[in-house]
PDB file of C-alpha atoms and ligand atoms in Angstrom:
ATOM      1  CA  MET A   1      31.848   8.421 112.004  1.00 78.00           C
ATOM      2  CA  THR A   2      29.624   8.502 115.089  1.00 90.00           C
ATOM      3  CA  ALA A   3      28.447  11.918 116.187  1.00 97.00           C
ATOM      4  CA  ARG A   4      30.228  13.466 119.171  1.00 98.00           C
ATOM      5  CA  LYS A   5      27.987  13.761 122.249  1.00 98.00           C
ATOM      6  CA  ILE A   6      27.909  17.326 123.576  1.00 99.00           C
ATOM      7  CA  ILE A   7      26.182  19.459 126.186  1.00 99.00           C
ATOM      8  CA  ILE A   8      26.081  23.157 125.279  1.00 99.00           C
ATOM      9  CA  ASP A   9      26.099  25.432 128.355  1.00 99.00           C
ATOM     10  CA  THR A  10      24.978  28.841 127.208  1.00 99.00           C
ATOM     11  CA  ASP A  11      23.699  32.368 127.949  1.00 98.00           C
ATOM     12  CA  PRO A  12      21.990  33.416 124.665  1.00 98.00           C
ATOM     13  CA  GLY A  13      23.109  36.056 123.398  1.00 97.00           C
ATOM     14  CA  GLN A  14      23.122  36.447 119.635  1.00 98.00           C
ATOM     15  CA  ASP A  15      26.494  34.728 119.216  1.00 98.00           C
ATOM     16  CA  ASP A  16      25.362  31.856 121.452  1.00 98.00           C
ATOM     17  CA  ALA A  17      22.310  31.573 119.200  1.00 98.00           C
ATOM     18  CA  VAL A  18      24.461  31.149 116.095  1.00 98.00           C
ATOM     19  CA  ALA A  19      26.609  28.562 117.892  1.00 98.00           C
ATOM     20  CA  ILE A  20      23.471  26.596 118.831  1.00 99.00           C
ATOM     21  CA  LEU A  21      22.093  26.825 115.269  1.00 98.00           C
ATOM     22  CA  LEU A  22      25.401  25.553 113.855  1.00 98.00           C
ATOM     23  CA  ALA A  23      25.371  22.602 116.271  1.00 98.00           C
ATOM     24  CA  LEU A  24      21.738  21.702 115.557  1.00 98.00           C
ATOM     25  CA  ALA A  25      22.464  21.879 111.808  1.00 98.00           C
ATOM     26  CA  SER A  26      25.315  19.358 112.107  1.00 98.00           C
ATOM     27  CA  PRO A  27      23.831  16.034 113.343  1.00 98.00           C
ATOM     28  CA  GLU A  28      26.449  13.943 111.512  1.00 98.00           C
ATOM     29  CA  GLU A  29      29.179  15.434 113.672  1.00 98.00           C
ATOM     30  CA  LEU A  30      27.362  16.523 116.850  1.00 98.00           C
ATOM     31  CA  GLU A  31      24.696  14.879 119.038  1.00 98.00           C
ATOM     32  CA  VAL A  32      23.343  17.647 121.241  1.00 98.00           C
ATOM     33  CA  LEU A  33      22.294  15.862 124.457  1.00 98.00           C
ATOM     34  CA  GLY A  34      20.915  19.086 125.886  1.00 98.00           C
ATOM     35  CA  LEU A  35      21.313  22.800 126.372  1.00 98.00           C
ATOM     36  CA  THR A  36      22.086  23.926 129.943  1.00 99.00           C
ATOM     37  CA  ILE A  37      21.339  27.568 130.549  1.00 99.00           C
ATOM     38  CA  VAL A  38      23.187  30.042 132.746  1.00 98.00           C
ATOM     39  CA  ALA A  39      22.719  33.713 133.631  1.00 98.00           C
ATOM     40  CA  GLY A  40      25.215  35.893 131.790  1.00 98.00           C
ATOM     41  CA  ASN A  41      24.482  38.179 128.878  1.00 98.00           C
ATOM     42  CA  VAL A  42      21.036  38.698 130.425  1.00 98.00           C
ATOM     43  CA  PRO A  43      19.344  37.172 133.511  1.00 98.00           C
ATOM     44  CA  LEU A  44      18.389  33.492 133.542  1.00 98.00           C
ATOM     45  CA  ASP A  45      14.683  34.001 132.856  1.00 98.00           C
ATOM     46  CA  LEU A  46      15.675  35.542 129.524  1.00 98.00           C
ATOM     47  CA  THR A  47      18.568  33.253 128.606  1.00 98.00           C
ATOM     48  CA  GLN A  48      16.405  30.143 129.095  1.00 98.00           C
ATOM     49  CA  LYS A  49      13.606  31.701 126.987  1.00 98.00           C
ATOM     50  CA  ASN A  50      16.069  32.770 124.277  1.00 98.00           C
ATOM     51  CA  ALA A  51      17.558  29.270 124.127  1.00 98.00           C
ATOM     52  CA  ARG A  52      14.107  27.769 123.480  1.00 98.00           C
ATOM     53  CA  MET A  53      13.323  30.413 120.845  1.00 98.00           C
ATOM     54  CA  VAL A  54      16.555  29.508 119.022  1.00 98.00           C
ATOM     55  CA  CYS A  55      15.759  25.767 119.125  1.00 98.00           C
ATOM     56  CA  GLU A  56      12.342  26.507 117.600  1.00 98.00           C
ATOM     57  CA  LEU A  57      13.934  28.802 114.994  1.00 98.00           C
ATOM     58  CA  ALA A  58      16.143  25.802 114.083  1.00 98.00           C
ATOM     59  CA  GLY A  59      13.025  23.621 113.785  1.00 98.00           C
ATOM     60  CA  LYS A  60      14.282  21.447 116.684  1.00 98.00           C
ATOM     61  CA  PRO A  61      11.646  21.873 119.446  1.00 98.00           C
ATOM     62  CA  GLU A  62      12.518  18.411 120.760  1.00 98.00           C
ATOM     63  CA  THR A  63      15.860  19.724 122.047  1.00 98.00           C
ATOM     64  CA  LYS A  64      16.111  19.427 125.832  1.00 98.00           C
ATOM     65  CA  VAL A  65      16.678  22.787 127.547  1.00 98.00           C
ATOM     66  CA  PHE A  66      17.545  22.946 131.275  1.00 99.00           C
ATOM     67  CA  ALA A  67      17.631  26.127 133.365  1.00 98.00           C
ATOM     68  CA  GLY A  68      20.677  26.389 135.627  1.00 98.00           C
ATOM     69  CA  CYS A  69      22.318  28.949 137.882  1.00 98.00           C
ATOM     70  CA  ASP A  70      20.902  32.452 138.030  1.00 98.00           C
ATOM     71  CA  HIS A  71      23.965  34.005 139.655  1.00 98.00           C
ATOM     72  CA  PRO A  72      27.729  33.430 139.913  1.00 98.00           C
ATOM     73  CA  MET A  73      29.369  31.477 142.767  1.00 98.00           C
ATOM     74  CA  VAL A  74      30.561  34.525 144.727  1.00 97.00           C
ATOM     75  CA  HIS A  75      30.018  37.839 142.959  1.00 97.00           C
ATOM     76  CA  ARG A  76      26.770  39.586 142.035  1.00 97.00           C
ATOM     77  CA  LEU A  77      25.591  38.875 138.481  1.00 97.00           C
ATOM     78  CA  VAL A  78      26.955  41.243 135.838  1.00 97.00           C
ATOM     79  CA  THR A  79      25.000  41.276 132.552  1.00 98.00           C
ATOM     80  CA  ALA A  80      25.670  42.700 129.070  1.00 95.00           C
ATOM     81  CA  GLU A  81      22.495  44.317 127.791  1.00 95.00           C
ATOM     82  CA  HIS A  82      24.713  47.084 126.399  1.00 92.00           C
ATOM     83  CA  VAL A  83      25.992  44.514 123.902  1.00 92.00           C
ATOM     84  CA  HIS A  84      23.078  42.139 123.342  1.00 94.00           C
ATOM     85  CA  GLY A  85      20.063  44.395 123.993  1.00 94.00           C
ATOM     86  CA  ALA A  86      17.417  44.221 126.727  1.00 95.00           C
ATOM     87  CA  SER A  87      16.140  40.795 125.645  1.00 97.00           C
ATOM     88  CA  GLY A  88      19.619  39.404 125.017  1.00 97.00           C
ATOM     89  CA  LEU A  89      18.505  38.461 121.511  1.00 97.00           C
ATOM     90  CA  ASN A  90      17.729  41.860 119.984  1.00 96.00           C
ATOM     91  CA  GLY A  91      17.611  42.006 116.191  1.00 96.00           C
ATOM     92  CA  PRO A  92      15.061  39.526 114.839  1.00 97.00           C
ATOM     93  CA  VAL A  93      11.445  39.372 116.036  1.00 96.00           C
ATOM     94  CA  LEU A  94      10.999  35.720 117.078  1.00 97.00           C
ATOM     95  CA  PRO A  95       7.792  34.126 118.396  1.00 96.00           C
ATOM     96  CA  GLU A  96       7.414  33.343 122.106  1.00 97.00           C
ATOM     97  CA  PRO A  97       8.676  29.788 122.744  1.00 98.00           C
ATOM     98  CA  VAL A  98       6.143  26.954 122.936  1.00 98.00           C
ATOM     99  CA  MET A  99       8.558  24.050 123.643  1.00 98.00           C
ATOM    100  CA  PRO A 100       8.911  23.208 127.350  1.00 97.00           C
ATOM    101  CA  LEU A 101      11.770  23.896 129.718  1.00 98.00           C
ATOM    102  CA  GLN A 102      12.896  20.625 131.359  1.00 98.00           C
ATOM    103  CA  ASP A 103      12.113  20.204 135.070  1.00 98.00           C
ATOM    104  CA  GLU A 104      15.599  19.000 136.039  1.00 98.00           C
ATOM    105  CA  HIS A 105      18.127  21.652 137.106  1.00 98.00           C
ATOM    106  CA  ALA A 106      20.946  22.102 134.591  1.00 98.00           C
ATOM    107  CA  VAL A 107      23.618  21.157 137.138  1.00 99.00           C
ATOM    108  CA  ASP A 108      21.842  17.876 137.881  1.00 99.00           C
ATOM    109  CA  PHE A 109      21.384  17.177 134.163  1.00 99.00           C
ATOM    110  CA  ILE A 110      25.127  17.596 133.633  1.00 99.00           C
ATOM    111  CA  ILE A 111      25.878  15.248 136.552  1.00 99.00           C
ATOM    112  CA  ASP A 112      23.260  12.635 135.588  1.00 98.00           C
ATOM    113  CA  THR A 113      24.303  12.651 131.928  1.00 99.00           C
ATOM    114  CA  LEU A 114      28.002  12.251 132.666  1.00 99.00           C
ATOM    115  CA  ARG A 115      27.228   9.362 135.048  1.00 98.00           C
ATOM    116  CA  ALA A 116      24.867   7.687 132.546  1.00 98.00           C
ATOM    117  CA  GLU A 117      27.009   8.002 129.416  1.00 98.00           C
ATOM    118  CA  ALA A 118      30.220   6.036 128.878  1.00 98.00           C
ATOM    119  CA  PRO A 119      33.292   7.574 130.544  1.00 98.00           C
ATOM    120  CA  LYS A 120      35.005  10.220 128.418  1.00 98.00           C
ATOM    121  CA  SER A 121      32.237  10.144 125.801  1.00 98.00           C
ATOM    122  CA  VAL A 122      30.647  13.559 126.478  1.00 98.00           C
ATOM    123  CA  THR A 123      32.149  16.963 125.647  1.00 99.00           C
ATOM    124  CA  LEU A 124      31.026  20.064 127.543  1.00 99.00           C
ATOM    125  CA  CYS A 125      30.742  23.257 125.473  1.00 99.00           C
ATOM    126  CA  PRO A 126      30.426  26.298 127.755  1.00 99.00           C
ATOM    127  CA  LEU A 127      29.568  29.527 125.931  1.00 99.00           C
ATOM    128  CA  GLY A 128      28.896  31.716 128.988  1.00 98.00           C
ATOM    129  CA  PRO A 129      30.005  32.067 132.608  1.00 99.00           C
ATOM    130  CA  LEU A 130      31.193  28.703 133.964  1.00 99.00           C
ATOM    131  CA  THR A 131      28.891  28.595 137.000  1.00 98.00           C
ATOM    132  CA  ASN A 132      26.884  25.481 136.001  1.00 99.00           C
ATOM    133  CA  ILE A 133      30.019  23.536 135.100  1.00 99.00           C
ATOM    134  CA  ALA A 134      31.890  24.415 138.279  1.00 99.00           C
ATOM    135  CA  LEU A 135      28.930  23.621 140.552  1.00 98.00           C
ATOM    136  CA  ALA A 136      28.451  20.253 138.828  1.00 98.00           C
ATOM    137  CA  MET A 137      32.123  19.462 139.484  1.00 98.00           C
ATOM    138  CA  ARG A 138      31.825  20.573 143.104  1.00 98.00           C
ATOM    139  CA  LYS A 139      28.521  18.717 143.730  1.00 98.00           C
ATOM    140  CA  ALA A 140      29.715  15.491 142.065  1.00 98.00           C
ATOM    141  CA  PRO A 141      33.519  15.252 141.922  1.00 98.00           C
ATOM    142  CA  ASP A 142      33.204  11.786 140.403  1.00 98.00           C
ATOM    143  CA  ILE A 143      32.061  13.297 137.077  1.00 98.00           C
ATOM    144  CA  VAL A 144      35.325  15.193 136.472  1.00 98.00           C
ATOM    145  CA  ASP A 145      37.193  12.139 135.182  1.00 98.00           C
ATOM    146  CA  ARG A 146      34.189  11.194 133.026  1.00 98.00           C
ATOM    147  CA  ILE A 147      34.328  14.385 130.920  1.00 98.00           C
ATOM    148  CA  GLN A 148      35.864  13.804 127.468  1.00 98.00           C
ATOM    149  CA  GLU A 149      36.875  17.447 126.924  1.00 98.00           C
ATOM    150  CA  ILE A 150      35.743  20.996 127.649  1.00 99.00           C
ATOM    151  CA  VAL A 151      35.683  23.326 124.613  1.00 99.00           C
ATOM    152  CA  LEU A 152      34.791  26.791 125.845  1.00 99.00           C
ATOM    153  CA  MET A 153      34.579  30.390 124.722  1.00 99.00           C
ATOM    154  CA  GLY A 154      36.240  32.691 127.230  1.00 98.00           C
ATOM    155  CA  GLY A 155      39.310  34.624 128.219  1.00 98.00           C
ATOM    156  CA  ALA A 156      41.820  36.677 126.315  1.00 98.00           C
ATOM    157  CA  TYR A 157      45.563  37.324 126.204  1.00 98.00           C
ATOM    158  CA  PHE A 158      46.817  39.548 123.389  1.00 97.00           C
ATOM    159  CA  GLU A 159      43.309  40.995 122.948  1.00 94.00           C
ATOM    160  CA  VAL A 160      43.026  41.788 126.698  1.00 92.00           C
ATOM    161  CA  GLY A 161      39.550  42.534 128.089  1.00 95.00           C
ATOM    162  CA  ASN A 162      36.134  43.395 126.661  1.00 95.00           C
ATOM    163  CA  ILE A 163      34.264  44.023 129.943  1.00 96.00           C
ATOM    164  CA  THR A 164      37.244  45.465 131.895  1.00 97.00           C
ATOM    165  CA  PRO A 165      40.730  46.402 130.661  1.00 97.00           C
ATOM    166  CA  SER A 166      41.955  42.936 131.695  1.00 97.00           C
ATOM    167  CA  ALA A 167      39.055  40.462 131.558  1.00 98.00           C
ATOM    168  CA  GLU A 168      36.749  38.855 129.004  1.00 98.00           C
ATOM    169  CA  PHE A 169      33.051  38.786 130.005  1.00 98.00           C
ATOM    170  CA  ASN A 170      32.421  35.029 130.557  1.00 98.00           C
ATOM    171  CA  ILE A 171      35.411  34.665 132.871  1.00 98.00           C
ATOM    172  CA  TYR A 172      34.861  38.054 134.544  1.00 98.00           C
ATOM    173  CA  VAL A 173      31.268  37.231 135.540  1.00 98.00           C
ATOM    174  CA  ASP A 174      32.318  34.119 137.489  1.00 98.00           C
ATOM    175  CA  PRO A 175      36.100  33.930 137.968  1.00 98.00           C
ATOM    176  CA  GLU A 176      35.778  31.465 140.865  1.00 98.00           C
ATOM    177  CA  ALA A 177      33.884  29.063 138.602  1.00 98.00           C
ATOM    178  CA  ALA A 178      36.526  29.489 135.914  1.00 99.00           C
ATOM    179  CA  ALA A 179      39.253  28.725 138.466  1.00 98.00           C
ATOM    180  CA  VAL A 180      37.476  25.464 139.363  1.00 98.00           C
ATOM    181  CA  VAL A 181      37.248  24.442 135.703  1.00 98.00           C
ATOM    182  CA  PHE A 182      40.804  25.413 134.732  1.00 98.00           C
ATOM    183  CA  SER A 183      42.242  23.538 137.738  1.00 98.00           C
ATOM    184  CA  SER A 184      40.127  20.411 137.124  1.00 98.00           C
ATOM    185  CA  LYS A 185      42.723  18.663 134.897  1.00 98.00           C
ATOM    186  CA  VAL A 186      40.005  17.995 132.310  1.00 98.00           C
ATOM    187  CA  PRO A 187      41.385  18.534 128.759  1.00 98.00           C
ATOM    188  CA  ILE A 188      40.345  22.094 127.865  1.00 98.00           C
ATOM    189  CA  VAL A 189      40.262  23.949 124.544  1.00 99.00           C
ATOM    190  CA  VAL A 190      39.896  27.717 124.961  1.00 99.00           C
ATOM    191  CA  MET A 191      38.455  30.047 122.323  1.00 99.00           C
ATOM    192  CA  PRO A 192      39.598  33.462 123.651  1.00 98.00           C
ATOM    193  CA  LEU A 193      38.968  36.905 122.203  1.00 98.00           C
ATOM    194  CA  ASP A 194      42.367  36.485 120.520  1.00 98.00           C
ATOM    195  CA  VAL A 195      40.714  34.185 117.978  1.00 98.00           C
ATOM    196  CA  THR A 196      37.068  35.240 118.129  1.00 98.00           C
ATOM    197  CA  HIS A 197      37.985  38.793 117.155  1.00 96.00           C
ATOM    198  CA  LYS A 198      39.263  37.298 113.891  1.00 97.00           C
ATOM    199  CA  ALA A 199      35.827  35.777 113.109  1.00 97.00           C
ATOM    200  CA  LEU A 200      34.122  39.013 112.107  1.00 96.00           C
ATOM    201  CA  VAL A 201      30.799  39.183 110.282  1.00 96.00           C
ATOM    202  CA  THR A 202      31.798  41.608 107.560  1.00 96.00           C
ATOM    203  CA  LYS A 203      29.051  42.952 105.295  1.00 95.00           C
ATOM    204  CA  PRO A 204      29.647  40.374 102.504  1.00 97.00           C
ATOM    205  CA  ARG A 205      29.489  37.588 105.077  1.00 98.00           C
ATOM    206  CA  ASN A 206      26.281  38.945 106.575  1.00 97.00           C
ATOM    207  CA  ASP A 207      24.813  39.388 103.113  1.00 97.00           C
ATOM    208  CA  ALA A 208      25.552  35.683 102.508  1.00 98.00           C
ATOM    209  CA  PHE A 209      23.435  34.839 105.587  1.00 98.00           C
ATOM    210  CA  ARG A 210      20.622  37.123 104.413  1.00 98.00           C
ATOM    211  CA  ASN A 211      20.805  35.825 100.864  1.00 98.00           C
ATOM    212  CA  LEU A 212      20.059  32.293 102.078  1.00 98.00           C
ATOM    213  CA  GLY A 213      16.476  33.554 101.856  1.00 97.00           C
ATOM    214  CA  THR A 214      15.462  31.426 104.819  1.00 98.00           C
ATOM    215  CA  GLN A 215      13.979  32.350 108.204  1.00 98.00           C
ATOM    216  CA  VAL A 216      17.227  31.247 109.858  1.00 98.00           C
ATOM    217  CA  GLY A 217      19.463  33.155 107.439  1.00 98.00           C
ATOM    218  CA  THR A 218      17.406  36.332 107.826  1.00 98.00           C
ATOM    219  CA  ALA A 219      17.276  36.019 111.634  1.00 98.00           C
ATOM    220  CA  VAL A 220      21.047  35.513 111.892  1.00 98.00           C
ATOM    221  CA  ALA A 221      21.673  38.539 109.656  1.00 98.00           C
ATOM    222  CA  GLN A 222      19.351  40.603 111.868  1.00 97.00           C
ATOM    223  CA  MET A 223      21.108  39.333 115.020  1.00 97.00           C
ATOM    224  CA  THR A 224      24.533  40.361 113.742  1.00 95.00           C
ATOM    225  CA  ASP A 225      23.204  43.693 112.444  1.00 94.00           C
ATOM    226  CA  PHE A 226      22.274  44.461 116.059  1.00 93.00           C
ATOM    227  CA  PHE A 227      25.162  42.727 117.832  1.00 90.00           C
ATOM    228  CA  GLU A 228      27.920  44.401 115.764  1.00 89.00           C
ATOM    229  CA  ARG A 229      27.277  47.907 117.165  1.00 88.00           C
ATOM    230  CA  PHE A 230      29.267  47.345 120.358  1.00 86.00           C
ATOM    231  CA  ASP A 231      32.429  46.013 118.710  1.00 87.00           C
ATOM    232  CA  LYS A 232      32.313  48.453 115.781  1.00 87.00           C
ATOM    233  CA  GLU A 233      32.156  51.361 118.234  1.00 87.00           C
ATOM    234  CA  LYS A 234      34.717  49.986 120.709  1.00 84.00           C
ATOM    235  CA  TYR A 235      37.266  48.362 118.389  1.00 83.00           C
ATOM    236  CA  GLY A 236      36.423  49.857 115.007  1.00 87.00           C
ATOM    237  CA  SER A 237      35.803  46.255 113.887  1.00 85.00           C
ATOM    238  CA  GLU A 238      34.508  45.458 110.424  1.00 88.00           C
ATOM    239  CA  GLY A 239      31.609  43.506 111.924  1.00 91.00           C
ATOM    240  CA  ALA A 240      30.314  41.419 114.831  1.00 92.00           C
ATOM    241  CA  PRO A 241      32.822  38.909 116.280  1.00 96.00           C
ATOM    242  CA  LEU A 242      31.200  35.470 116.308  1.00 97.00           C
ATOM    243  CA  HIS A 243      32.669  34.402 119.644  1.00 98.00           C
ATOM    244  CA  ASP A 244      30.629  31.318 120.559  1.00 98.00           C
ATOM    245  CA  PRO A 245      30.265  29.734 117.087  1.00 98.00           C
ATOM    246  CA  CYS A 246      34.072  29.236 117.188  1.00 98.00           C
ATOM    247  CA  VAL A 247      33.395  26.497 119.761  1.00 99.00           C
ATOM    248  CA  THR A 248      30.918  24.641 117.564  1.00 98.00           C
ATOM    249  CA  ALA A 249      33.014  25.110 114.404  1.00 98.00           C
ATOM    250  CA  TYR A 250      36.074  23.709 116.233  1.00 98.00           C
ATOM    251  CA  LEU A 251      34.122  20.560 117.108  1.00 98.00           C
ATOM    252  CA  ILE A 252      33.095  20.131 113.459  1.00 98.00           C
ATOM    253  CA  LYS A 253      36.297  21.241 111.705  1.00 98.00           C
ATOM    254  CA  PRO A 254      39.218  21.636 114.180  1.00 98.00           C
ATOM    255  CA  GLU A 255      41.651  22.151 111.308  1.00 98.00           C
ATOM    256  CA  LEU A 256      40.243  25.656 110.870  1.00 98.00           C
ATOM    257  CA  PHE A 257      41.917  26.645 114.143  1.00 98.00           C
ATOM    258  CA  SER A 258      45.435  26.763 115.618  1.00 98.00           C
ATOM    259  CA  GLY A 259      46.846  27.436 119.080  1.00 98.00           C
ATOM    260  CA  ARG A 260      49.289  26.356 121.781  1.00 98.00           C
ATOM    261  CA  HIS A 261      49.132  24.041 124.806  1.00 98.00           C
ATOM    262  CA  ILE A 262      49.947  26.431 127.627  1.00 98.00           C
ATOM    263  CA  ASN A 263      49.229  27.199 131.254  1.00 98.00           C
ATOM    264  CA  VAL A 264      46.189  29.393 131.922  1.00 98.00           C
ATOM    265  CA  GLU A 265      45.403  30.619 135.428  1.00 98.00           C
ATOM    266  CA  ILE A 266      42.467  32.759 136.521  1.00 98.00           C
ATOM    267  CA  GLU A 267      42.768  35.913 138.614  1.00 98.00           C
ATOM    268  CA  THR A 268      40.258  35.711 141.477  1.00 98.00           C
ATOM    269  CA  LYS A 269      41.922  37.837 144.183  1.00 98.00           C
ATOM    270  CA  SER A 270      42.382  41.337 142.706  1.00 97.00           C
ATOM    271  CA  ASP A 271      39.429  43.632 142.010  1.00 96.00           C
ATOM    272  CA  LEU A 272      41.536  45.429 139.409  1.00 97.00           C
ATOM    273  CA  THR A 273      42.289  42.304 137.347  1.00 98.00           C
ATOM    274  CA  ARG A 274      39.377  40.077 138.420  1.00 98.00           C
ATOM    275  CA  GLY A 275      38.693  37.397 135.791  1.00 98.00           C
ATOM    276  CA  MET A 276      41.905  37.911 133.857  1.00 98.00           C
ATOM    277  CA  THR A 277      43.089  34.762 132.078  1.00 98.00           C
ATOM    278  CA  VAL A 278      46.817  34.733 132.797  1.00 98.00           C
ATOM    279  CA  ALA A 279      47.802  32.826 129.661  1.00 98.00           C
ATOM    280  CA  ASP A 280      51.455  31.774 129.618  1.00 98.00           C
ATOM    281  CA  TRP A 281      51.682  32.006 125.804  1.00 98.00           C
ATOM    282  CA  TRP A 282      55.496  32.411 125.921  1.00 98.00           C
ATOM    283  CA  ARG A 283      55.850  29.577 128.465  1.00 98.00           C
ATOM    284  CA  VAL A 284      57.889  31.625 130.943  1.00 98.00           C
ATOM    285  CA  SER A 285      56.172  30.522 134.165  1.00 98.00           C
ATOM    286  CA  GLY A 286      57.194  26.874 134.296  1.00 98.00           C
ATOM    287  CA  ARG A 287      53.601  26.101 135.254  1.00 98.00           C
ATOM    288  CA  GLU A 288      52.068  22.942 133.758  1.00 97.00           C
ATOM    289  CA  ALA A 289      50.098  23.378 130.537  1.00 98.00           C
ATOM    290  CA  ASN A 290      46.363  22.908 131.221  1.00 98.00           C
ATOM    291  CA  ALA A 291      44.703  24.213 128.044  1.00 98.00           C
ATOM    292  CA  LEU A 292      44.909  24.404 124.272  1.00 98.00           C
ATOM    293  CA  PHE A 293      44.683  28.180 123.875  1.00 98.00           C
ATOM    294  CA  ILE A 294      43.505  29.011 120.353  1.00 98.00           C
ATOM    295  CA  GLY A 295      45.038  32.056 118.668  1.00 98.00           C
ATOM    296  CA  ASP A 296      44.079  31.823 114.997  1.00 98.00           C
ATOM    297  CA  VAL A 297      41.302  30.777 112.631  1.00 98.00           C
ATOM    298  CA  ASP A 298      40.848  30.395 108.872  1.00 98.00           C
ATOM    299  CA  ALA A 299      38.057  32.985 108.868  1.00 98.00           C
ATOM    300  CA  ASP A 300      36.934  32.348 105.288  1.00 98.00           C
ATOM    301  CA  GLY A 301      36.773  28.611 105.974  1.00 98.00           C
ATOM    302  CA  PHE A 302      34.837  29.318 109.186  1.00 98.00           C
ATOM    303  CA  PHE A 303      32.213  31.412 107.410  1.00 98.00           C
ATOM    304  CA  ASP A 304      31.957  28.969 104.489  1.00 98.00           C
ATOM    305  CA  LEU A 305      31.192  26.186 106.992  1.00 98.00           C
ATOM    306  CA  LEU A 306      28.756  28.329 108.971  1.00 98.00           C
ATOM    307  CA  THR A 307      26.844  29.548 105.916  1.00 98.00           C
ATOM    308  CA  GLU A 308      26.627  26.061 104.382  1.00 98.00           C
ATOM    309  CA  ARG A 309      25.300  24.597 107.638  1.00 98.00           C
ATOM    310  CA  LEU A 310      22.814  27.393 108.344  1.00 98.00           C
ATOM    311  CA  ALA A 311      21.411  26.813 104.843  1.00 98.00           C
ATOM    312  CA  ARG A 312      20.331  23.347 106.012  1.00 98.00           C
ATOM    313  CA  LEU A 313      17.885  24.706 108.628  1.00 97.00           C
TER     314      LEU A 313
HETATM  315  O1  RIB B 401      32.973  37.903 125.765  1.00 65.84           O
HETATM  316  C1  RIB B 401      32.165  37.266 124.822  1.00 65.84           C
HETATM  317  C2  RIB B 401      31.337  36.209 125.486  1.00 65.84           C
HETATM  318  O2  RIB B 401      30.487  36.807 126.470  1.00 65.84           O
HETATM  319  C3  RIB B 401      30.375  35.499 124.510  1.00 65.84           C
HETATM  320  O3  RIB B 401      30.140  34.193 124.955  1.00 65.84           O
HETATM  321  C4  RIB B 401      29.126  36.317 124.638  1.00 65.84           C
HETATM  322  O4  RIB B 401      27.951  35.570 124.298  1.00 65.84           O
HETATM  323  C5  RIB B 401      29.126  36.617 126.108  1.00 65.84           C
HETATM  324  O5  RIB B 401      28.598  35.480 126.797  1.00 65.84           O
HETATM  325 CA1   CA B 402      27.821  33.472 125.385  1.00 65.84          CA
END
């Protein structure tokens, strides 16, 4: 089986970090063409630094990392230090990155890569606000039909919002960008809070990371020790929800997940419900389905996969 070509668009973020580690630990299934970085959890200067630190933690300093947009299309940047800490990667103490940042802008890398690779041979994996993806589509409309699939973390329906009562963070930060992506007619798989809140790092699961006895296992355990505070306090969760690694795990083992092909529209007009993903789960709107909206995961299978792959690094 040839590895699937992917571009990970990301705003690390502890959960982004675990998603990147899982991808870099799975070369048989995934060929990571590059990481494109966006402002989100913390500003761009930190997300691009965190991405490089994670690649070096994985022992993959040859990974190409491209800095992208430092603010959303319309709104002012909203960040989430209250969840991820001031650095965006609080928890482990990791060395300053040595590997270089690529010169090319992330948006141009996305465009150039999609034009250079065979049509429908590259999957985009957004783990943060969709600014880079939307601007690439706007700047080069010809690339839209060349995208194989978009598998993203974002949105919510039954779980409602985590940054406002009605919106999930990635979509809330740049709803206009999300509207561009969801109306693009590219095949989309959505990992909303509805499923990511079922992928919780309980203590036994975090102990399994720590008991790997490796730098990666220890760092991931320290990341989730820090990252879990927000969700434990807000939701009374049993542990940190591994939002973004659901994207990577889906690409490796889709059978762990289940969902419905439905219509998903993005609220961009109302301040009250800005960034809400209006997911027609019960198919009452008559609007055309534009996304596979994932609602469930085999959590034990997910963590078995994640732990086995992290042990490789
Ligand atoms: O709402 C969760 C999402 O927002 C995750 O991708 C997290 O990393 C933040 O970007
Ligand atoms: Ca993220």
